[in-house]
Short mmCIF file of C-alpha atoms in Angstrom, two decimals:
data_model
loop_
_atom_site.label_atom_id
_atom_site.label_comp_id
_atom_site.label_asym_id
_atom_site.label_seq_id
_atom_site.Cartn_x
_atom_site.Cartn_y
_atom_site.Cartn_z
CA GLY T 193 -0.10 -0.04 0.12
CA ALA T 194 0.88 3.48 -0.10
CA GLY T 195 1.28 4.23 4.09
CA VAL T 196 2.39 1.95 6.69
CA SER T 197 -1.62 0.72 7.52
CA GLN T 198 -2.74 -0.71 11.24
CA SER T 199 -5.95 -1.31 12.39
CA PRO T 200 -8.10 -1.04 14.80
CA ARG T 201 -7.62 2.73 15.50
CA TYR T 202 -8.82 3.05 18.29
CA LYS T 203 -9.41 -0.66 20.23
CA VAL T 204 -11.96 -0.93 23.33
CA THR T 205 -11.24 -3.54 25.93
CA LYS T 206 -12.12 -5.40 29.46
CA ARG T 207 -9.16 -6.29 31.14
CA GLY T 208 -8.37 -10.24 30.96
CA GLN T 209 -9.38 -9.66 27.27
CA ASP T 210 -7.14 -10.98 24.13
CA VAL T 211 -6.49 -8.07 21.57
CA ALA T 212 -4.75 -8.17 18.32
CA LEU T 213 -3.34 -5.84 16.39
CA ARG T 214 -2.46 -5.65 12.73
CA CYS T 215 0.20 -4.02 11.03
CA ASP T 216 0.66 -3.31 7.41
CA PRO T 217 4.02 -2.22 6.15
CA ILE T 218 4.40 -0.59 2.79
CA SER T 219 4.43 -3.08 0.35
CA GLY T 220 8.46 -4.01 0.12
CA HIS T 221 9.31 -3.27 3.03
CA VAL T 222 11.32 -5.62 4.69
CA SER T 223 11.96 -4.67 8.25
CA LEU T 224 8.91 -3.86 10.11
CA TYR T 225 8.82 -3.14 14.01
CA TRP T 226 6.45 -2.32 16.70
CA TYR T 227 6.80 0.52 19.81
CA ARG T 228 4.50 1.63 22.35
CA GLN T 229 3.66 5.43 23.09
CA ALA T 230 1.97 5.79 26.60
CA LEU T 231 0.61 9.11 26.66
CA GLY T 232 2.58 11.82 27.42
CA GLN T 233 5.44 9.71 27.37
CA GLY T 234 8.54 8.72 24.19
CA PRO T 235 7.58 5.86 21.95
CA GLU T 236 9.48 1.76 23.81
CA PHE T 237 10.68 -0.17 21.67
CA LEU T 238 8.66 -3.59 21.47
CA THR T 239 9.81 -6.14 18.84
CA TYR T 240 11.64 -6.46 15.39
CA PHE T 241 10.96 -8.33 12.04
CA ASN T 242 13.36 -8.50 9.15
CA TYR T 243 11.26 -10.50 6.82
CA GLU T 244 9.35 -13.10 8.76
CA ALA T 245 12.26 -13.52 11.30
CA GLN T 246 11.81 -11.89 14.91
CA GLN T 247 15.27 -10.19 15.18
CA ASP T 248 14.93 -8.72 18.10
CA LYS T 249 11.85 -8.95 21.23
CA SER T 250 13.74 -7.99 24.21
CA GLY T 251 11.37 -5.04 24.55
CA LEU T 252 8.19 -7.23 24.90
CA PRO T 253 6.97 -6.41 28.60
CA ASN T 254 5.97 -9.77 29.44
CA ASP T 255 5.36 -12.88 28.33
CA ARG T 256 1.39 -11.75 27.96
CA PHE T 257 2.83 -9.85 24.41
CA SER T 258 3.88 -12.14 21.32
CA ALA T 259 4.13 -10.99 17.78
CA GLU T 260 4.30 -12.31 14.11
CA ARG T 261 5.01 -11.58 10.61
CA PRO T 262 4.92 -15.21 9.13
CA GLU T 263 5.19 -14.44 5.33
CA GLY T 264 7.03 -11.60 5.86
CA SER T 265 4.56 -8.67 5.46
CA ILE T 266 1.78 -7.92 7.22
CA SER T 267 1.98 -8.67 11.12
CA THR T 268 0.09 -8.89 14.01
CA LEU T 269 1.21 -7.86 17.90
CA THR T 270 -1.38 -9.84 20.57
CA ILE T 271 -1.42 -9.15 23.98
CA GLN T 272 -3.73 -11.48 26.07
CA ARG T 273 -5.10 -11.36 29.65
CA THR T 274 -5.21 -7.60 29.02
CA GLU T 275 -4.07 -5.45 32.24
CA GLN T 276 -5.06 -1.46 32.33
CA ARG T 277 -1.09 -0.42 31.79
CA ASP T 278 -1.14 -2.05 28.45
CA SER T 279 -3.60 1.29 27.69
CA ALA T 280 -1.33 3.08 25.18
CA MET T 281 -0.56 3.75 21.53
CA TYR T 282 0.67 1.22 19.58
CA ARG T 283 3.01 1.28 16.70
CA CYS T 284 4.23 0.35 13.34
CA ALA T 285 6.69 1.49 11.45
CA SER T 286 8.69 0.13 8.53
CA SER T 287 12.24 0.57 6.10
CA SER T 288 13.38 -0.72 3.11
CA LEU T 289 17.03 -2.35 3.90
CA SER T 290 18.23 0.89 1.54
CA GLY T 291 21.22 3.40 2.35
CA ALA T 292 18.89 4.99 3.39
CA ASN T 293 16.54 3.59 6.05
CA VAL T 294 14.16 5.96 7.02
CA LEU T 295 10.88 4.23 8.64
CA THR T 296 7.65 5.29 8.09
CA PHE T 297 4.91 4.98 10.80
CA GLY T 298 1.41 3.63 10.63
CA ALA T 299 -0.89 6.32 12.66
CA GLY T 300 -1.27 3.76 15.29
CA SER T 301 -3.73 1.42 17.51
CA ARG T 302 -4.82 3.21 20.37
CA LEU T 303 -5.69 0.23 22.81
CA THR T 304 -7.70 1.37 26.17
CA VAL T 305 -8.32 -1.58 28.34
CA LEU T 306 -10.94 -0.71 31.26
CA ILE J 688 -4.54 15.99 11.85
CA LEU J 689 -1.76 17.24 13.57
CA ASN J 690 1.70 18.13 10.50
CA VAL J 691 4.56 17.48 12.08
CA GLU J 692 7.24 17.96 9.15
CA GLN J 693 11.36 17.29 9.42
CA SER J 694 13.87 17.85 6.81
CA PRO J 695 15.54 17.35 5.05
CA GLN J 696 14.51 13.02 4.98
CA SER J 697 18.19 12.18 5.02
CA LEU J 698 21.60 14.19 5.27
CA HIS J 699 24.82 12.85 4.78
CA VAL J 700 27.66 14.86 6.33
CA GLN J 701 31.77 14.36 6.10
CA GLU J 702 33.25 13.46 10.15
CA GLY J 703 34.22 16.78 11.88
CA ASP J 704 31.98 19.31 9.89
CA SER J 705 29.01 20.64 11.46
CA THR J 706 24.98 20.21 10.31
CA ASN J 707 21.49 21.22 11.53
CA PHE J 708 17.66 20.54 10.44
CA THR J 709 14.83 21.35 11.05
CA CYS J 710 11.11 20.17 12.17
CA SER J 711 8.29 22.09 11.37
CA PHE J 712 4.61 22.14 13.47
CA PRO J 713 1.80 23.85 14.50
CA SER J 714 1.53 27.03 16.11
CA SER J 715 -1.43 27.12 17.76
CA ASN J 716 -2.15 25.35 21.00
CA PHE J 717 1.64 24.39 21.41
CA TYR J 718 2.59 22.48 24.78
CA ALA J 719 6.17 21.19 23.86
CA LEU J 720 8.48 20.05 20.82
CA HIS J 721 10.67 16.95 22.16
CA TRP J 722 13.74 15.99 20.26
CA TYR J 723 15.29 12.33 19.98
CA ARG J 724 17.84 10.47 19.03
CA TRP J 725 17.28 7.35 17.49
CA GLU J 726 19.20 3.93 16.51
CA THR J 727 16.65 1.94 15.01
CA ALA J 728 16.05 -1.70 16.95
CA LYS J 729 16.47 0.87 20.36
CA SER J 730 13.75 3.06 21.82
CA PRO J 731 14.05 6.78 20.84
CA GLU J 732 16.71 8.36 23.56
CA ALA J 733 15.42 11.70 23.72
CA LEU J 734 17.43 14.83 24.13
CA PHE J 735 15.49 17.75 24.61
CA VAL J 736 12.24 18.77 25.76
CA MET J 737 11.51 22.68 25.34
CA THR J 738 8.46 24.49 25.94
CA LEU J 739 9.03 28.11 26.00
CA ASN J 740 9.43 30.19 22.75
CA GLY J 741 13.17 31.21 22.04
CA ASP J 742 14.07 28.23 23.94
CA GLU J 743 18.15 27.24 23.38
CA LYS J 744 19.13 24.09 24.89
CA LYS J 745 22.66 21.97 24.47
CA LYS J 746 24.17 19.28 25.02
CA GLY J 747 27.73 18.25 24.49
CA ARG J 748 28.19 18.99 20.41
CA ILE J 749 24.12 18.75 19.82
CA SER J 750 22.04 21.85 20.56
CA ALA J 751 18.38 22.89 19.66
CA THR J 752 16.50 26.33 19.18
CA LEU J 753 12.81 26.85 18.98
CA ASN J 754 10.48 29.35 17.86
CA THR J 755 6.49 29.06 18.86
CA LYS J 756 5.35 31.68 16.55
CA GLU J 757 6.52 30.39 13.30
CA GLY J 758 6.09 27.00 14.71
CA TYR J 759 9.94 25.52 13.69
CA SER J 760 12.93 23.55 15.43
CA TYR J 761 16.45 23.41 14.27
CA LEU J 762 18.17 21.14 15.95
CA TYR J 763 22.86 21.74 15.54
CA ILE J 764 25.34 19.25 15.83
CA LYS J 765 28.72 20.71 15.67
CA GLY J 766 31.81 18.73 14.39
CA SER J 767 30.14 15.74 13.29
CA GLN J 768 31.16 12.22 14.38
CA PRO J 769 30.85 9.11 13.24
CA GLU J 770 28.94 8.43 16.84
CA ASP J 771 26.54 11.03 15.89
CA SER J 772 24.80 8.56 13.16
CA ALA J 773 21.09 8.04 13.63
CA THR J 774 17.30 9.04 12.69
CA TYR J 775 16.72 11.96 14.45
CA LEU J 776 13.21 12.85 16.08
CA CYS J 777 11.19 15.23 17.08
CA ALA J 778 7.60 15.17 18.38
CA PHE J 779 4.95 17.51 19.02
CA GLU J 780 2.81 18.03 21.48
CA MET J 781 -0.58 20.10 21.70
CA TYR J 782 -2.10 21.11 24.60
CA SER J 783 -5.35 20.59 25.17
CA GLY J 784 -7.84 21.54 27.74
CA GLY J 785 -6.64 19.76 30.63
CA GLY J 786 -3.15 19.62 29.48
CA ALA J 787 -0.79 17.85 27.08
CA ASP J 788 -2.08 15.83 24.38
CA GLY J 789 0.56 13.22 23.76
CA LEU J 790 3.27 13.53 20.87
CA THR J 791 2.56 13.32 17.25
CA PHE J 792 6.17 12.28 15.83
CA GLY J 793 7.73 13.20 12.49
CA LYS J 794 9.11 10.86 10.12
CA GLY J 795 13.00 11.81 11.20
CA THR J 796 15.89 12.82 9.35
CA HIS J 797 18.37 10.74 8.72
CA LEU J 798 21.53 11.10 9.96
CA ILE J 799 25.04 9.65 8.15
CA ILE J 800 28.43 10.20 9.15
CA GLN J 801 30.93 9.37 6.71
CA PRO J 802 34.96 9.04 7.53
#
């Protein structure tokens, strides 16, 4: 697509429910990154992929968080048994592996856990 | 939709040279302007938070200025070193009634320092 697309844009869920957030990167972009951003805070790195391989998941807060990118394109970030502290804007970014490696961000998915 | 733009998108600079780049943002409902230094697979490192028109901040060889009336900020790097190679992000924080309302990021300026 023309840009990085994330869905849903807004998600309100009850504590304890599972949520899945989707990222559709720019066509042909090899690298895909997940960040989250609590209100008023800077972005916090979660994980990233080159193609379908997850390169680094050290930023995932705990084992309730997981991410996959099975075909090297669309990625899903899954949060199991959500807690209120998971409320944040979850942002995805993609880049090619060209020399400039400039990241393009999606608009984000705002998650609110009640 | 808030428009935060950074230019240039990418910049190649010789080691030892000085450089600067720009962040432009809405001039209304200003709360703060943030600058981050970002190595991609890490969390961005906060450089400056600027809140007052005319603010100048400095951290080592890096400095920044702020003009809230016209909606721009400059980031300067003096005597560039290879370790300065990174993406520099600015983020606009809008005032909204009860306080700040989150950060809207620009797309970044990717700086490459050539030895």
